[in-house]
Short mmCIF file of C-alpha atoms in Angstrom, two decimals:
data_model
loop_
_atom_site.label_atom_id
_atom_site.label_comp_id
_atom_site.label_asym_id
_atom_site.label_seq_id
_atom_site.Cartn_x
_atom_site.Cartn_y
_atom_site.Cartn_z
CA UNK L 1002 18.91 3.28 5.05
CA UNK L 1003 22.66 2.97 4.72
CA UNK L 1004 25.16 0.39 5.74
CA UNK L 1005 28.12 0.96 8.02
CA UNK L 1006 30.96 2.77 6.31
CA UNK L 1007 34.55 3.55 7.24
CA UNK L 1008 33.50 6.61 9.26
CA UNK L 1009 34.46 6.79 12.95
CA UNK L 1010 32.07 5.02 15.28
CA UNK L 1011 29.16 7.20 16.36
CA UNK L 1012 29.06 5.77 19.84
CA UNK L 1013 32.62 4.61 20.47
CA UNK L 1014 32.16 3.32 24.00
CA UNK L 1015 28.70 1.91 24.46
CA UNK L 1016 27.48 0.48 27.75
CA UNK L 1017 27.50 -3.29 27.52
CA UNK L 1018 24.80 -5.27 29.31
CA UNK L 1019 24.81 -8.84 30.57
CA UNK L 1020 23.07 -11.37 28.36
CA UNK L 1021 20.10 -13.22 29.72
CA UNK L 1022 20.43 -16.96 30.34
CA UNK L 1023 18.99 -19.72 28.23
CA UNK L 1024 15.27 -20.06 28.52
CA UNK L 1025 14.25 -23.06 30.61
CA UNK L 1026 11.96 -25.39 28.67
CA UNK L 1027 8.85 -26.27 30.63
CA UNK L 1028 7.25 -29.69 30.85
CA UNK L 1029 4.14 -28.28 29.19
CA UNK L 1030 6.18 -27.22 26.15
CA UNK L 1031 7.66 -30.68 25.81
CA UNK L 1032 4.20 -32.20 25.67
CA UNK L 1033 3.31 -32.34 21.98
CA UNK L 1034 -0.35 -32.88 22.80
CA UNK L 1035 -0.79 -29.40 24.24
CA UNK L 1036 -1.11 -26.29 22.10
CA UNK L 1037 2.01 -24.17 22.46
CA UNK L 1038 1.43 -20.48 21.91
CA UNK L 1039 4.18 -18.02 21.04
CA UNK L 1040 5.18 -15.87 24.01
CA UNK L 1041 7.27 -12.72 24.61
CA UNK L 1042 10.36 -14.70 25.57
CA UNK L 1043 10.29 -16.68 22.33
CA UNK L 1044 10.14 -13.50 20.27
CA UNK L 1045 12.92 -12.01 22.37
CA UNK L 1046 15.05 -15.09 21.74
CA UNK L 1047 14.62 -14.54 17.99
CA UNK L 1048 15.92 -10.97 18.08
CA UNK L 1049 18.35 -10.78 21.00
CA UNK L 1050 21.28 -12.23 19.07
CA UNK L 1051 20.96 -9.88 16.08
CA UNK L 1052 24.31 -8.15 15.57
CA UNK L 1053 24.69 -4.42 15.95
CA UNK L 1054 25.71 -2.92 12.57
CA UNK L 1055 28.83 -1.24 13.96
CA UNK L 1056 29.88 -3.05 17.16
CA UNK L 1057 30.85 -6.71 17.59
CA UNK L 1058 28.00 -6.98 20.07
CA UNK L 1059 24.41 -8.16 19.97
CA UNK L 1060 21.35 -5.93 20.30
CA UNK L 1061 20.76 -7.51 23.70
CA UNK L 1062 24.27 -6.67 24.91
CA UNK L 1063 23.74 -3.05 23.88
CA UNK L 1064 20.28 -3.02 25.53
CA UNK L 1065 18.74 -2.06 22.16
CA UNK L 1066 16.23 -4.86 22.69
CA UNK L 1067 14.81 -6.01 26.03
CA UNK L 1068 12.28 -8.67 26.81
CA UNK L 1069 9.99 -6.16 28.57
CA UNK L 1070 9.71 -4.21 25.30
CA UNK L 1071 8.36 -7.22 23.39
CA UNK L 1072 4.60 -7.74 23.39
CA UNK L 1073 3.08 -10.72 21.63
CA UNK L 1074 -0.57 -11.65 21.36
CA UNK L 1075 -0.70 -15.09 19.76
CA UNK L 1076 -4.52 -15.23 19.66
CA UNK L 1077 -4.70 -11.95 17.74
CA UNK L 1078 -1.51 -12.66 15.75
CA UNK L 1079 0.21 -9.42 16.74
CA UNK L 1080 3.79 -8.68 17.79
CA UNK L 1081 4.99 -5.28 18.96
CA UNK L 1082 8.72 -4.72 19.45
CA UNK L 1083 10.16 -1.47 20.80
CA UNK L 1084 13.90 -0.94 20.37
CA UNK L 1085 16.12 1.67 21.99
CA UNK L 1086 18.96 3.18 19.92
CA UNK L 1087 22.16 3.57 21.95
CA UNK L 1088 22.29 7.31 21.23
CA UNK L 1089 19.49 9.75 20.19
CA UNK L 1090 21.13 10.58 16.84
CA UNK L 1091 22.01 7.02 15.86
CA UNK L 1092 22.05 6.88 12.04
CA UNK L 1093 21.71 3.09 12.18
CA UNK L 1094 18.26 3.19 13.79
CA UNK L 1095 16.37 2.38 10.58
CA UNK L 1096 18.76 -0.43 9.69
CA UNK L 1097 18.46 -1.94 13.17
CA UNK L 1098 14.65 -1.73 13.02
CA UNK L 1099 14.68 -3.27 9.53
CA UNK L 1100 16.87 -6.14 10.74
CA UNK L 1101 14.46 -6.86 13.60
CA UNK L 1102 11.54 -6.73 11.19
CA UNK L 1103 13.20 -9.04 8.65
CA UNK L 1104 14.13 -11.53 11.39
CA UNK L 1105 10.50 -11.66 12.54
CA UNK L 1106 9.13 -11.89 8.98
CA UNK L 1107 11.42 -14.85 8.29
CA UNK L 1108 10.75 -16.63 11.58
CA UNK L 1109 7.07 -16.19 12.40
CA UNK L 1110 3.98 -17.60 10.69
CA UNK L 1111 2.62 -15.28 8.00
CA UNK L 1112 -0.53 -14.52 9.99
CA UNK L 1113 1.43 -12.25 12.36
CA UNK L 1114 1.20 -8.46 12.11
CA UNK L 1115 4.53 -7.02 13.23
CA UNK L 1116 5.01 -3.51 14.51
CA UNK L 1117 8.60 -2.51 15.13
CA UNK L 1118 9.25 0.96 16.49
CA UNK L 1119 11.60 3.08 18.57
CA UNK L 1120 11.09 3.24 22.35
CA UNK L 1121 9.25 6.59 22.75
CA UNK L 1122 11.54 9.50 23.52
CA UNK L 1123 14.84 7.76 22.70
CA UNK L 1124 15.63 9.03 19.21
CA UNK L 1125 15.70 12.47 17.57
CA UNK L 1126 13.99 11.22 14.37
CA UNK L 1127 11.66 8.75 16.08
CA UNK L 1128 8.59 9.63 14.01
CA UNK L 1129 10.40 9.46 10.66
CA UNK L 1130 12.08 6.14 11.46
CA UNK L 1131 8.84 4.62 12.75
CA UNK L 1132 6.93 5.73 9.66
CA UNK L 1133 9.50 4.22 7.33
CA UNK L 1134 9.56 0.90 9.22
CA UNK L 1135 5.75 0.75 9.17
CA UNK L 1136 5.57 1.31 5.40
CA UNK L 1137 5.52 -2.23 3.99
CA UNK L 1138 5.87 -0.98 0.43
CA UNK L 1139 9.16 0.75 1.26
CA UNK L 1140 10.30 -2.26 3.30
CA UNK L 1141 9.52 -4.51 0.31
CA UNK L 1142 11.46 -2.22 -2.01
CA UNK L 1143 14.40 -2.05 0.42
CA UNK L 1144 14.57 -5.84 0.56
CA UNK L 1145 14.85 -5.97 -3.25
CA UNK L 1146 18.00 -3.86 -2.94
CA UNK L 1147 20.81 -6.43 -2.93
CA UNK L 1148 23.34 -4.19 -1.15
CA UNK L 1149 20.98 -3.39 1.69
CA UNK L 1150 19.84 -7.00 1.94
CA UNK L 1151 23.47 -8.06 2.33
CA UNK L 1152 23.94 -5.61 5.23
CA UNK L 1153 20.73 -6.87 6.89
CA UNK L 1154 21.86 -10.48 6.45
CA UNK L 1155 25.16 -9.65 8.12
CA UNK L 1156 23.27 -8.30 11.13
CA UNK L 1157 21.17 -11.46 11.19
CA UNK L 1158 23.93 -14.01 10.74
CA UNK L 1159 25.10 -15.80 13.87
CA UNK L 1160 28.66 -15.01 14.95
CA UNK L 1161 31.04 -17.92 15.17
CA UNK H 667 -24.66 -7.46 7.93
CA UNK H 668 -21.87 -9.89 7.09
CA UNK H 669 -23.98 -11.57 4.41
CA UNK H 670 -23.95 -8.33 2.42
CA UNK H 671 -20.62 -9.46 0.93
CA UNK H 672 -20.56 -13.09 -0.26
CA UNK H 673 -17.43 -14.88 -1.45
CA UNK H 674 -17.70 -16.17 -5.04
CA UNK H 675 -14.25 -17.63 -5.56
CA UNK H 676 -10.59 -17.47 -4.66
CA UNK H 677 -7.65 -17.75 -7.05
CA UNK H 678 -3.96 -18.22 -6.19
CA UNK H 679 -3.02 -15.34 -8.48
CA UNK H 680 0.63 -14.94 -7.40
CA UNK H 681 1.23 -18.00 -5.21
CA UNK H 682 4.90 -17.30 -4.54
CA UNK H 683 4.52 -13.64 -3.64
CA UNK H 684 2.43 -10.74 -2.53
CA UNK H 685 -0.41 -9.74 -4.85
CA UNK H 686 -0.25 -5.94 -4.90
CA UNK H 687 -2.96 -4.73 -7.23
CA UNK H 688 -5.86 -5.60 -9.54
CA UNK H 689 -7.38 -3.72 -12.47
CA UNK H 690 -10.57 -4.56 -14.40
CA UNK H 691 -10.55 -4.02 -18.15
CA UNK H 692 -13.01 -1.26 -19.22
CA UNK H 693 -15.61 -3.82 -20.39
CA UNK H 694 -15.29 -5.77 -17.14
CA UNK H 695 -14.46 -9.07 -18.88
CA UNK H 696 -10.80 -9.28 -17.89
CA UNK H 697 -8.87 -8.53 -14.74
CA UNK H 698 -5.13 -7.91 -14.49
CA UNK H 699 -3.17 -8.75 -11.35
CA UNK H 700 0.43 -7.93 -10.42
CA UNK H 701 2.80 -8.68 -7.60
CA UNK H 702 6.12 -9.34 -5.94
CA UNK H 703 6.92 -12.17 -8.40
CA UNK H 704 7.57 -9.45 -11.06
CA UNK H 705 4.71 -10.75 -13.19
CA UNK H 706 1.44 -9.39 -14.48
CA UNK H 707 -1.33 -11.94 -15.09
CA UNK H 708 -4.51 -11.41 -17.07
CA UNK H 709 -7.58 -13.42 -16.07
CA UNK H 710 -10.85 -14.04 -17.88
CA UNK H 711 -14.06 -16.04 -17.64
CA UNK H 712 -13.84 -19.68 -18.64
CA UNK H 713 -16.39 -19.27 -21.45
CA UNK H 714 -19.53 -20.40 -19.66
CA UNK H 715 -22.23 -17.86 -18.90
CA UNK H 716 -21.50 -16.20 -15.56
CA UNK H 717 -18.36 -18.34 -15.25
CA UNK H 718 -15.75 -17.44 -12.66
CA UNK H 719 -12.79 -15.29 -13.61
CA UNK H 720 -10.38 -18.10 -12.94
CA UNK H 721 -8.88 -18.73 -16.31
CA UNK H 722 -5.40 -17.27 -16.70
CA UNK H 723 -5.26 -15.78 -20.19
CA UNK H 724 -1.76 -14.36 -20.19
CA UNK H 725 1.36 -14.15 -18.04
CA UNK H 726 3.46 -11.05 -18.66
CA UNK H 727 6.71 -11.97 -16.96
CA UNK H 728 9.51 -10.59 -19.12
CA UNK H 729 8.90 -6.86 -18.71
CA UNK H 730 10.20 -6.07 -15.25
CA UNK H 731 13.25 -6.86 -13.11
CA UNK H 732 11.52 -6.13 -9.80
CA UNK H 733 8.06 -6.05 -8.14
CA UNK H 734 5.17 -4.84 -10.30
CA UNK H 735 3.29 -2.49 -8.00
CA UNK H 736 0.30 -1.40 -10.08
CA UNK H 737 -1.33 -1.97 -13.46
CA UNK H 738 -3.80 0.14 -15.47
CA UNK H 739 -5.86 -0.47 -18.62
CA UNK H 740 -6.19 2.20 -21.29
CA UNK H 741 -9.81 3.45 -21.71
CA UNK H 742 -10.07 1.55 -25.05
CA UNK H 743 -8.94 -1.68 -23.36
CA UNK H 744 -6.19 -2.36 -25.93
CA UNK H 745 -3.25 -1.40 -23.72
CA UNK H 746 -2.09 -2.28 -20.26
CA UNK H 747 0.49 -0.23 -18.34
CA UNK H 748 2.55 -1.73 -15.50
CA UNK H 749 4.45 0.29 -12.89
CA UNK H 750 7.44 -1.39 -11.29
CA UNK H 751 9.98 -1.00 -8.50
CA UNK H 752 12.60 -1.31 -11.28
CA UNK H 753 11.90 2.41 -12.00
CA UNK H 754 10.18 1.73 -15.33
CA UNK H 755 6.64 1.55 -16.68
CA UNK H 756 5.90 -0.94 -19.45
CA UNK H 757 3.16 -0.49 -22.03
CA UNK H 758 1.68 -3.78 -23.24
CA UNK H 759 -0.47 -4.04 -26.34
CA UNK H 760 -3.12 -6.69 -26.78
CA UNK H 761 -2.38 -8.85 -29.76
CA UNK H 762 -3.79 -12.09 -31.17
CA UNK H 763 -2.13 -14.44 -28.73
CA UNK H 764 -1.69 -12.32 -25.65
CA UNK H 765 0.22 -9.17 -24.86
CA UNK H 766 3.34 -7.67 -26.29
CA UNK H 767 5.54 -5.06 -24.59
CA UNK H 768 5.60 -2.13 -27.02
CA UNK H 769 7.31 0.58 -24.95
CA UNK H 770 9.23 0.98 -21.71
CA UNK H 771 8.91 4.41 -20.10
CA UNK H 772 12.07 5.41 -18.28
CA UNK H 773 13.01 8.50 -16.34
CA UNK H 774 11.99 8.07 -12.71
CA UNK H 775 14.96 7.86 -10.35
CA UNK H 776 13.58 4.97 -8.36
CA UNK H 777 10.48 2.79 -7.72
CA UNK H 778 7.41 3.65 -9.82
CA UNK H 779 4.41 3.24 -7.51
CA UNK H 780 1.44 3.90 -9.71
CA UNK H 781 0.26 4.49 -13.26
CA UNK H 782 -3.06 5.82 -14.60
CA UNK H 783 -4.59 6.63 -17.97
CA UNK H 784 -6.60 9.82 -18.59
CA UNK H 785 -10.19 9.29 -19.82
CA UNK H 786 -9.22 10.46 -23.35
CA UNK H 787 -6.52 7.79 -23.55
CA UNK H 788 -3.98 10.31 -24.83
CA UNK H 789 -2.35 11.05 -21.47
CA UNK H 790 -0.72 8.80 -18.90
CA UNK H 791 0.53 9.66 -15.41
CA UNK H 792 3.17 7.86 -13.34
CA UNK H 793 4.46 8.57 -9.84
CA UNK H 794 7.47 7.42 -7.88
CA UNK H 795 9.37 7.26 -4.65
CA UNK H 796 11.51 10.03 -6.20
CA UNK H 797 8.65 12.38 -5.09
CA UNK H 798 7.60 13.28 -8.61
CA UNK H 799 4.54 12.81 -10.82
CA UNK H 800 5.16 12.60 -14.58
CA UNK H 801 2.57 13.29 -17.25
CA UNK H 802 3.15 11.50 -20.55
CA UNK H 803 1.49 12.22 -23.89
CA UNK H 804 0.77 9.43 -26.36
CA UNK H 805 0.66 10.30 -30.06
CA UNK H 806 -0.90 8.40 -32.93
CA UNK H 807 2.33 6.53 -33.62
CA UNK H 808 2.19 5.12 -30.07
CA UNK H 809 5.16 7.28 -29.08
CA UNK H 810 5.23 8.43 -25.47
CA UNK H 811 6.67 11.79 -24.52
CA UNK H 812 6.98 13.22 -21.05
CA UNK H 813 5.20 16.59 -21.10
CA UNK H 814 5.54 17.53 -17.45
CA UNK H 815 7.39 16.60 -14.27
CA UNK H 816 5.46 17.71 -11.19
CA UNK H 817 7.52 18.09 -8.03
CA UNK H 818 4.88 19.42 -5.63
CA UNK H 819 5.05 16.51 -3.17
CA UNK H 820 7.82 16.49 -0.58
CA UNK H 821 7.86 12.68 -0.16
CA UNK H 822 7.28 9.33 -1.90
CA UNK H 823 4.17 9.53 -4.16
CA UNK H 824 1.98 6.45 -3.68
CA UNK H 825 -0.90 6.72 -6.13
CA UNK H 826 -2.19 8.65 -9.14
CA UNK H 827 -5.74 8.69 -10.56
CA UNK H 828 -7.51 10.74 -13.22
CA UNK H 829 -10.88 12.44 -12.92
CA UNK H 830 -13.59 10.30 -14.65
CA UNK H 831 -14.23 12.79 -17.47
CA UNK H 832 -11.87 15.76 -17.18
CA UNK H 833 -8.13 16.15 -17.60
CA UNK H 834 -7.69 16.59 -13.87
CA UNK H 835 -5.09 14.45 -12.13
CA UNK H 836 -4.91 13.54 -8.42
CA UNK H 837 -1.96 12.11 -6.47
CA UNK H 838 -1.53 10.76 -2.94
CA UNK H 839 1.69 10.76 -0.95
CA UNK H 840 3.77 9.71 2.04
CA UNK H 841 3.80 13.47 2.86
CA UNK H 842 0.18 12.96 4.10
CA UNK H 843 -1.42 15.10 1.36
CA UNK H 844 -3.44 14.69 -1.83
CA UNK H 845 -2.69 17.05 -4.72
CA UNK H 846 -4.64 17.92 -7.85
CA UNK H 847 -3.17 19.08 -11.16
CA UNK H 848 -4.48 20.49 -14.43
CA UNK H 849 -3.06 21.99 -17.58
CA UNK H 850 -2.69 25.75 -17.62
CA UNK H 851 -1.24 27.61 -20.62
CA UNK H 852 0.55 24.51 -21.98
CA UNK H 853 1.98 23.47 -18.64
CA UNK H 854 0.76 21.22 -15.87
CA UNK H 855 0.37 22.87 -12.47
CA UNK H 856 -0.71 21.83 -9.01
CA UNK H 857 -4.08 23.49 -8.43
CA UNK H 858 -5.02 22.14 -4.99
CA UNK H 859 -3.47 20.49 -1.93
CA UNK H 860 -5.82 18.50 0.30
CA UNK H 861 -4.55 18.51 3.87
CA UNK H 862 -6.04 16.66 6.80
CA UNK H 863 -4.69 13.10 6.86
CA UNK H 864 -2.25 12.51 9.71
CA UNK H 865 -0.13 9.91 7.92
CA UNK H 866 0.62 8.43 4.47
CA UNK H 867 -2.25 8.63 1.97
CA UNK H 868 -2.17 5.24 0.23
CA UNK H 869 -4.94 5.51 -2.31
CA UNK H 870 -7.58 7.81 -3.78
CA UNK H 871 -10.76 7.30 -5.83
CA UNK H 872 -13.16 9.68 -7.57
CA UNK H 873 -16.88 9.02 -7.51
CA UNK H 874 -18.77 8.68 -10.82
CA UNK H 875 -19.55 12.40 -11.07
CA UNK H 876 -16.00 13.47 -10.30
CA UNK H 877 -17.35 16.00 -7.80
CA UNK H 878 -16.05 13.96 -4.90
CA UNK H 879 -12.83 12.21 -4.04
CA UNK H 880 -12.26 9.53 -1.38
CA UNK H 881 -8.81 9.08 0.20
CA UNK H 882 -7.56 6.40 2.58
CA UNK H 883 -4.57 6.50 4.86
CA UNK H 884 -2.16 4.96 7.33
CA UNK H 885 -4.01 7.14 9.90
CA UNK H 886 -6.85 4.54 9.65
CA UNK H 887 -9.40 6.99 8.26
CA UNK H 888 -11.17 7.47 4.94
CA UNK H 889 -11.94 11.07 4.02
CA UNK H 890 -14.46 12.32 1.49
CA UNK H 891 -13.56 15.56 -0.28
CA UNK H 892 -16.15 17.68 -2.12
CA UNK H 893 -15.43 20.01 -5.04
CA UNK H 894 -16.75 23.57 -4.69
CA UNK H 895 -16.56 25.66 -7.86
CA UNK H 896 -16.05 29.44 -7.74
CA UNK H 897 -19.37 31.15 -6.92
CA UNK H 898 -20.81 28.03 -5.23
CA UNK H 899 -24.10 28.46 -3.34
CA UNK H 900 -22.60 27.10 -0.13
CA UNK H 901 -20.27 30.11 0.10
CA UNK H 902 -17.01 28.12 0.16
CA UNK H 903 -14.20 30.51 -0.80
CA UNK H 904 -12.14 29.79 -3.90
CA UNK H 905 -8.93 31.41 -4.98
CA UNK H 906 -9.16 32.63 -8.58
CA UNK H 907 -10.83 30.24 -11.01
CA UNK H 908 -9.74 27.06 -9.23
CA UNK H 909 -12.36 25.08 -7.32
CA UNK H 910 -11.81 24.37 -3.62
CA UNK H 911 -11.81 20.77 -2.34
CA UNK H 912 -13.06 20.49 1.22
CA UNK H 913 -13.24 17.46 3.50
CA UNK H 914 -16.95 16.87 4.14
CA UNK H 915 -16.78 13.48 5.86
CA UNK H 916 -14.22 11.56 7.93
CA UNK H 917 -14.84 7.82 8.34
CA UNK H 918 -12.88 7.16 11.51
CA UNK H 919 -13.02 4.33 14.04
CA UNK H 920 -13.89 1.58 11.52
CA UNK H 921 -10.41 0.32 10.59
CA UNK H 922 -7.87 -1.11 13.03
CA UNK H 923 -4.79 -0.86 10.80
CA UNK H 924 -3.52 0.98 7.69
CA UNK H 925 -6.07 1.30 4.86
CA UNK H 926 -4.23 0.42 1.65
CA UNK H 927 -6.92 0.98 -0.96
CA UNK H 928 -10.33 2.47 -1.61
CA UNK H 929 -12.66 1.83 -4.56
CA UNK H 930 -15.74 3.91 -5.32
CA UNK H 931 -18.25 2.05 -7.51
CA UNK H 932 -19.37 4.17 -10.47
CA UNK H 933 -22.53 2.05 -10.86
CA UNK H 934 -23.85 1.85 -7.30
CA UNK H 935 -21.98 4.50 -5.30
CA UNK H 936 -20.75 1.90 -2.79
CA UNK H 937 -17.31 2.58 -1.29
CA UNK H 938 -15.07 -0.43 -0.51
CA UNK H 939 -11.85 -0.41 1.53
CA UNK H 940 -8.84 -2.77 1.74
CA UNK H 941 -7.23 -2.87 5.16
CA UNK H 942 -4.06 -4.15 6.85
CA UNK H 943 -6.29 -5.93 9.40
CA UNK H 944 -7.22 -8.48 6.63
CA UNK H 945 -10.78 -7.11 6.35
CA UNK H 946 -12.86 -5.70 3.52
CA UNK H 947 -15.50 -3.12 4.40
CA UNK H 948 -18.20 -1.45 2.31
CA UNK H 949 -19.77 1.92 3.08
CA UNK H 950 -22.77 3.66 1.56
CA UNK H 951 -24.03 7.19 1.80
CA UNK H 952 -27.14 7.51 3.95
CA UNK H 953 -29.87 9.29 2.09
CA UNK H 954 -31.52 10.58 5.27
CA UNK H 955 -28.84 13.23 5.76
CA UNK H 956 -30.34 16.72 6.10
CA UNK H 957 -27.72 18.48 3.97
CA UNK H 958 -26.06 15.74 1.92
CA UNK H 959 -23.88 18.17 -0.06
CA UNK H 960 -22.33 19.84 2.97
CA UNK H 961 -22.26 16.98 5.44
CA UNK H 962 -22.87 13.56 3.90
CA UNK H 963 -22.97 10.60 6.26
CA UNK H 964 -21.72 7.16 5.30
CA UNK H 965 -22.62 3.96 7.08
CA UNK H 966 -20.90 0.59 7.16
CA UNK H 967 -22.97 -1.86 5.11
CA UNK H 968 -20.61 -4.84 4.92
CA UNK H 969 -17.63 -6.08 6.90
CA UNK H 970 -15.79 -9.34 6.23
CA UNK H 971 -13.27 -9.62 9.08
CA UNK H 972 -11.01 -12.28 7.57
CA UNK H 973 -11.48 -11.62 3.92
CA UNK H 974 -7.89 -12.78 3.33
CA UNK H 975 -5.31 -14.45 5.59
CA UNK H 976 -3.01 -11.42 5.35
CA UNK H 977 -3.23 -7.67 4.56
CA UNK H 978 -5.72 -6.73 1.84
CA UNK H 979 -3.85 -4.57 -0.70
CA UNK H 980 -6.51 -3.73 -3.25
CA UNK H 981 -10.26 -3.63 -3.83
CA UNK H 982 -11.78 -3.05 -7.27
CA UNK H 983 -15.44 -2.83 -8.33
CA UNK H 984 -16.26 -4.31 -11.72
CA UNK H 985 -17.08 -1.41 -14.09
CA UNK H 986 -20.04 -3.19 -15.76
CA UNK H 987 -21.49 -5.69 -13.30
CA UNK H 988 -22.96 -3.91 -10.26
CA UNK H 989 -21.81 -5.38 -6.95
CA UNK H 990 -18.98 -7.58 -8.30
CA UNK H 991 -15.91 -6.79 -6.20
CA UNK H 992 -12.37 -8.15 -6.59
CA UNK H 993 -9.72 -8.04 -3.87
CA UNK H 994 -6.14 -9.22 -3.42
CA UNK H 995 -3.73 -9.76 -0.58
CA UNK H 996 -0.19 -10.27 0.72
CA UNK H 997 -1.15 -13.97 0.81
CA UNK H 998 -0.89 -13.94 -3.03
CA UNK H 999 -4.58 -14.63 -3.54
CA UNK H 1000 -7.24 -12.78 -5.44
CA UNK H 1001 -10.89 -13.14 -4.38
CA UNK H 1002 -14.22 -12.26 -5.97
CA UNK H 1003 -17.18 -11.10 -3.92
CA UNK H 1004 -20.84 -10.38 -4.61
CA UNK H 1005 -22.14 -7.34 -2.79
CA UNK H 1006 -25.87 -7.19 -2.02
CA UNK H 1007 -26.95 -3.69 -1.22
CA UNK H 1008 -28.84 -3.81 2.07
CA UNK H 1009 -31.87 -1.56 2.62
CA UNK H 1010 -30.55 1.60 4.15
CA UNK H 1011 -32.61 3.03 6.96
#
């Protein structure tokens, strides 16, 4: 897990995708009397504006995250997010996955089990990255590392 | 079946953080907890007969700069060791009004994940994310000296435990294996590698006899390994004088997420697991098995689905009181359970 350095960009000219529109709020959601469960779109809204570590673009604009790759089951308190690195040798894959994970940990109720992994077949070190992201002990240790936490927070901070 | 494990009490052991691990003192009267708040707490009964272990006796908060991952009592009960993400292990000595840090063991390159005392009390093992296992010797002046650095694992080492009565050490790793070590001609060597798990091995536990070892993993299985000495009747091949450890049972299909800990009760033989699906499960060996040595069968005798509100990180059987189980969780709580052994068919 390393932050972006002064090295040349790995993927200098990424494809940029159109952002999705604002989510329309339904009448049911505005009714405080009705239980309001967390859905895929809500999770997607939490992660789509995360910044890419090396481009001035969001994960949504780079198609790293897509709503169809978010699966939430509110009743069972599970969230599964698949993300797609822009290139198969992307060295930022773990950092991107960690940023998604941290955003979800900070935003969702503690009952949720979050699984963040690479879209199958889209990264050369898919298994190793997935294993590291799934290891909560290593994630906990990484988040006690102030340098790494600063890099993650930069990815998570909203651009002005 | 659910009534086999009955909740006795819950304690907010580390309310601001994750509670990572629990360790009973050898006499079973105290329990130490540790967690993400960098503290170790020692809990004891409130004085009344059969009282709950809810009284906090000591807070050890000035030893570590980062998470305390595991704690271990010395066999005499006078010392407590704490392993921390700050790359050190502290040794605490019981004194009149609590605990005093007497030594800090340094040397690991990064997070120390586990610490364990040998049954003699004169050796200590630590392991780390730096992939190594260190064996430390304690002399009569309470000086600690590293006597061996074992680099057999290829990844982060998660857990170390000692055999119940021999100087045989076991370690579990992110490289999916369990390794065993013993002393040979004044040096510590790896004498066995147990392969079979398909992901990180989080924890290991010997049974009371030391002839078997249980391991639990991110692959959602618990495996039971049996020791076969050279010349064994079963005809299991051994290389040289080293025994062979063979997987004789694979408990698969019971856990829905990572299994973080396993505890094998030395008094009753019951095997408890701590799982990332918030549940605690207990297994017992079925006595009806036709060849129990070669192919033991274990059955699920208790399952509490929502034992905690988040991942269960640790389960620990009390060493003196049969059936008293402690557990702790990411929710910061510690819970005590009474296990009633059901009649096995």
